[in-house]
Amino acid sequence: MKVDGQHTRTIWLEPDGWSVGTIDQTVLPHRFARLRLLTLEDAARAIKTMQVRGAPLIGAAAAYGVCLALRADVSDQSLERACATLLATRPTAINLKWALDAMVAAVRNQPREARIAAAYRRAAEICDDDVAINQAIGRHGLTLIEAIAARKPGRSVNVLTHCNAGWLATVDWGTATAPIYLAHDAGIAIHVWVDETRPRNQGAALTAWELGQHGVKHTVIADNTGGHLMQHGLVDLVIVGTDRVTAQGDVCNKIGTYLKALAATDNGVPFYVALPSPTIDFAVSDGLLEIPIEQRGAEEQSTVTGRTADGRIETVQIVPDGSAVANYGFDVTPARLVTGLITERGVIEATRAALAEAFAERAAAAE
Ligand code: MRU
């Protein structure tokens, strides 16, 4: 997608052909800063501190983290250590494990002298595949938006989204945002309600920024506003991303997603989840029981960071000294609350049968 009119992906190889460039998402929207990863430790730190975040981009960054580790040491032990280090960075998004498994499969049986090239090839492929997958998600999701637009000529289609499942969370296009960008580019009047997404404000800081860069009309709302908007007919559909979808169609995504699904169900608003197939975890069924939910540092909850009137970036405390705080990163929306899954192979039901049929090779491999 575009930054100041220039096409940019979220991750790339630098001109030296081996170090990895990415965007530091912790300083957006106030500053657009690039980051250069030189070592496995750099990649792991970038993922852990959420300079790089969003399930598909975490997978892509981890793939390049393996490349950087192999550059330093091409042995089996180095490969294992790299995977263990990267896997420990963030527990919920399954794309991380998927990408590490893909890297191990590409490298393990190669002779030592071929390993580094094989790793960089596979990492580049993971990135290119992500872009193609998101474009396909966009095309399938576009049909849903077109159908709504046809029912309300002359009026905007209102989409509500949560967190950032935009191009910043992927290599390009985004998952939840790909249909939105395609609809906007096709001339459909579209407006996005952007949940601010406390505590880290990925909606306010990242989704709003990228929609703005692309010229898509949007309004940032407090997380608790969605239900009210839905009760008043101001949301036509919800599209969110996901960090893991189980074999039975349960959806794990940023904390607060479940409440949006409840409100959508109560108000008859379609609730769609956009996902690339690497986000499906056929090894787990019951999302509530089986998906590990990341708990992050208390300071994310007890503070807010923003720009002061004179342009300084400041972090301020918003809770009393001594109050306990909890910071659950994700929640699980049961499949029964999901209208449909927008995948690269079409819009399917959030059911075990539909997932197994659409992604038969992945389902069989998990048996
Ligand atoms: O904690 P984050 O910012 O990595 O969480 C991101 C989300 O929850 C996204 O919705 C999800 O990863 C899908 S991104 C296409």
mmCIF file of N, CA and C and ligand atoms in Angstrom, residues 25 50 52-58 90 93 95 134 162-166 169-170 174-176 200 202 206 240-244 252-255 257 274 276 279 294 296 329-330, ligand 1:
data_model
loop_
_atom_site.group_PDB
_atom_site.id
_atom_site.type_symbol
_atom_site.label_atom_id
_atom_site.label_comp_id
_atom_site.label_asym_id
_atom_site.label_seq_id
_atom_site.Cartn_x
_atom_site.Cartn_y
_atom_site.Cartn_z
ATOM 1 N N GLN A 25 6.365 -0.034 14.148
ATOM 2 C CA GLN A 25 4.952 0.315 14.343
ATOM 3 C C GLN A 25 4.697 0.973 15.704
ATOM 4 N N MET A 50 6.549 -5.539 19.722
ATOM 5 C CA MET A 50 5.474 -5.128 18.807
ATOM 6 C C MET A 50 5.870 -3.963 17.895
ATOM 7 N N VAL A 52 7.019 -4.876 15.261
ATOM 8 C CA VAL A 52 6.438 -5.661 14.172
ATOM 9 C C VAL A 52 5.323 -6.483 14.797
ATOM 10 N N ARG A 53 4.105 -6.408 14.247
ATOM 11 C CA ARG A 53 2.990 -7.097 14.900
ATOM 12 C C ARG A 53 1.944 -7.470 13.856
ATOM 13 N N GLY A 54 0.855 -8.131 14.313
ATOM 14 C CA GLY A 54 -0.156 -8.621 13.371
ATOM 15 C C GLY A 54 0.262 -10.024 12.929
ATOM 16 N N ALA A 55 -0.691 -10.958 12.997
ATOM 17 C CA ALA A 55 -0.339 -12.376 12.832
ATOM 18 C C ALA A 55 0.480 -12.678 11.565
ATOM 19 N N PRO A 56 0.045 -12.246 10.374
ATOM 20 C CA PRO A 56 0.823 -12.620 9.181
ATOM 21 C C PRO A 56 2.213 -11.976 9.149
ATOM 22 N N LEU A 57 2.312 -10.732 9.615
ATOM 23 C CA LEU A 57 3.632 -10.086 9.599
ATOM 24 C C LEU A 57 4.559 -10.708 10.645
ATOM 25 N N ILE A 58 4.006 -11.129 11.761
ATOM 26 C CA ILE A 58 4.832 -11.828 12.760
ATOM 27 C C ILE A 58 5.440 -13.079 12.111
ATOM 28 N N ARG A 90 5.707 -14.474 21.036
ATOM 29 C CA ARG A 90 4.277 -14.177 21.190
ATOM 30 C C ARG A 90 3.493 -15.489 21.051
ATOM 31 N N ALA A 93 -0.714 -15.862 18.125
ATOM 32 C CA ALA A 93 -0.850 -15.932 16.663
ATOM 33 C C ALA A 93 -0.184 -17.201 16.130
ATOM 34 N N ASN A 95 0.292 -18.063 13.095
ATOM 35 C CA ASN A 95 1.124 -17.825 11.903
ATOM 36 C C ASN A 95 2.608 -17.927 12.243
ATOM 37 N N ASN A 134 -3.853 -12.108 0.456
ATOM 38 C CA ASN A 134 -4.654 -10.965 0.907
ATOM 39 C C ASN A 134 -5.416 -10.327 -0.252
ATOM 40 N N HIS A 162 -11.959 -3.839 14.198
ATOM 41 C CA HIS A 162 -11.328 -3.805 15.527
ATOM 42 C C HIS A 162 -9.844 -4.088 15.365
ATOM 43 N N CYS A 163 -9.029 -3.450 16.187
ATOM 44 C CA CYS A 163 -7.573 -3.623 16.151
ATOM 45 C C CYS A 163 -7.025 -3.181 14.794
ATOM 46 N N ASN A 164 -5.896 -3.721 14.407
ATOM 47 C CA ASN A 164 -5.362 -3.443 13.073
ATOM 48 C C ASN A 164 -5.129 -4.764 12.369
ATOM 49 N N ALA A 165 -6.027 -5.065 11.431
ATOM 50 C CA ALA A 165 -5.832 -6.197 10.532
ATOM 51 C C ALA A 165 -5.660 -5.618 9.138
ATOM 52 N N GLY A 166 -4.912 -4.537 9.097
ATOM 53 C CA GLY A 166 -4.648 -3.816 7.855
ATOM 54 C C GLY A 166 -3.314 -4.217 7.266
ATOM 55 N N ALA A 169 -0.358 -5.083 9.412
ATOM 56 C CA ALA A 169 -0.352 -6.352 10.141
ATOM 57 C C ALA A 169 0.027 -7.527 9.240
ATOM 58 N N THR A 170 0.186 -7.236 7.959
ATOM 59 C CA THR A 170 0.490 -8.290 6.989
ATOM 60 C C THR A 170 1.707 -7.815 6.179
ATOM 61 N N GLY A 174 -3.383 -6.138 3.927
ATOM 62 C CA GLY A 174 -4.176 -6.459 5.108
ATOM 63 C C GLY A 174 -5.170 -7.571 4.800
ATOM 64 N N THR A 175 -5.788 -8.087 5.869
ATOM 65 C CA THR A 175 -6.832 -9.103 5.667
ATOM 66 C C THR A 175 -8.202 -8.418 5.740
ATOM 67 N N ALA A 176 -8.545 -7.897 6.917
ATOM 68 C CA ALA A 176 -9.850 -7.224 7.055
ATOM 69 C C ALA A 176 -9.947 -5.994 6.152
ATOM 70 N N ARG A 200 -3.405 -0.927 23.532
ATOM 71 C CA ARG A 200 -2.287 -0.416 22.719
ATOM 72 C C ARG A 200 -2.750 0.478 21.571
ATOM 73 N N GLN A 202 -4.146 -0.024 18.618
ATOM 74 C CA GLN A 202 -3.771 -0.345 17.234
ATOM 75 C C GLN A 202 -4.765 0.241 16.232
ATOM 76 N N LEU A 206 -2.904 2.838 14.160
ATOM 77 C CA LEU A 206 -2.426 2.170 12.944
ATOM 78 C C LEU A 206 -3.502 2.089 11.853
ATOM 79 N N VAL A 240 -13.316 -8.240 10.915
ATOM 80 C CA VAL A 240 -12.131 -8.220 11.772
ATOM 81 C C VAL A 240 -11.119 -9.224 11.234
ATOM 82 N N GLY A 241 -9.895 -9.125 11.727
ATOM 83 C CA GLY A 241 -8.881 -10.119 11.413
ATOM 84 C C GLY A 241 -8.864 -11.182 12.494
ATOM 85 N N THR A 242 -7.838 -12.014 12.500
ATOM 86 C CA THR A 242 -7.730 -13.043 13.527
ATOM 87 C C THR A 242 -6.283 -13.516 13.673
ATOM 88 N N ASP A 243 -5.994 -13.982 14.863
ATOM 89 C CA ASP A 243 -4.664 -14.536 15.151
ATOM 90 C C ASP A 243 -4.647 -16.054 15.107
ATOM 91 N N ARG A 244 -5.839 -16.650 15.207
ATOM 92 C CA ARG A 244 -5.920 -18.107 15.100
ATOM 93 C C ARG A 244 -7.381 -18.513 14.954
ATOM 94 N N CYS A 252 -9.933 -16.528 17.413
ATOM 95 C CA CYS A 252 -9.203 -15.768 18.434
ATOM 96 C C CYS A 252 -8.699 -14.479 17.795
ATOM 97 N N ASN A 253 -8.976 -13.370 18.425
ATOM 98 C CA ASN A 253 -8.506 -12.077 17.895
ATOM 99 C C ASN A 253 -8.320 -11.109 19.060
ATOM 100 N N LYS A 254 -7.893 -9.935 18.741
ATOM 101 C CA LYS A 254 -7.589 -8.904 19.749
ATOM 102 C C LYS A 254 -8.713 -8.764 20.768
ATOM 103 N N ILE A 255 -8.330 -8.571 22.010
ATOM 104 C CA ILE A 255 -9.290 -8.466 23.110
ATOM 105 C C ILE A 255 -10.397 -7.449 22.751
ATOM 106 N N THR A 257 -12.915 -8.313 20.633
ATOM 107 C CA THR A 257 -13.579 -8.792 19.414
ATOM 108 C C THR A 257 -14.874 -9.529 19.762
ATOM 109 N N ALA A 274 -11.809 -12.070 8.416
ATOM 110 C CA ALA A 274 -10.945 -12.264 7.244
ATOM 111 C C ALA A 274 -9.668 -12.962 7.689
ATOM 112 N N PRO A 276 -6.066 -15.417 6.302
ATOM 113 C CA PRO A 276 -5.277 -16.222 5.375
ATOM 114 C C PRO A 276 -5.185 -17.637 5.920
ATOM 115 N N THR A 279 -3.457 -18.939 9.134
ATOM 116 C CA THR A 279 -4.009 -18.592 10.449
ATOM 117 C C THR A 279 -4.914 -19.706 10.994
ATOM 118 N N GLU A 294 -2.257 -14.497 25.304
ATOM 119 C CA GLU A 294 -1.112 -13.719 25.766
ATOM 120 C C GLU A 294 -1.554 -12.690 26.817
ATOM 121 N N ARG A 296 -0.024 -9.366 28.598
ATOM 122 C CA ARG A 296 1.094 -8.458 28.383
ATOM 123 C C ARG A 296 1.307 -7.576 29.623
ATOM 124 N N GLY A 329 -4.394 -10.028 26.051
ATOM 125 C CA GLY A 329 -4.206 -9.529 24.686
ATOM 126 C C GLY A 329 -5.295 -9.937 23.701
ATOM 127 N N PHE A 330 -5.939 -11.064 23.946
ATOM 128 C CA PHE A 330 -6.843 -11.635 22.936
ATOM 129 C C PHE A 330 -8.069 -12.238 23.611
HETATM 130 O O1 MRU B 1 -1.410 -7.824 19.303
HETATM 131 P P1 MRU B 1 -1.459 -7.554 17.831
HETATM 132 O O2 MRU B 1 -1.469 -6.095 17.491
HETATM 133 O O3 MRU B 1 -0.386 -8.325 17.077
HETATM 134 O O4 MRU B 1 -2.854 -8.150 17.410
HETATM 135 C C1 MRU B 1 -3.258 -8.097 16.067
HETATM 136 C C2 MRU B 1 -4.605 -8.594 15.840
HETATM 137 O O5 MRU B 1 -5.309 -9.019 16.738
HETATM 138 C C3 MRU B 1 -5.044 -8.671 14.420
HETATM 139 O O6 MRU B 1 -6.432 -8.478 14.320
HETATM 140 C C4 MRU B 1 -4.693 -10.062 13.889
HETATM 141 O O7 MRU B 1 -3.329 -10.330 14.098
HETATM 142 C C5 MRU B 1 -4.995 -10.201 12.462
HETATM 143 S S1 MRU B 1 -3.862 -9.299 11.474
HETATM 144 C C6 MRU B 1 -4.210 -9.527 9.843
#
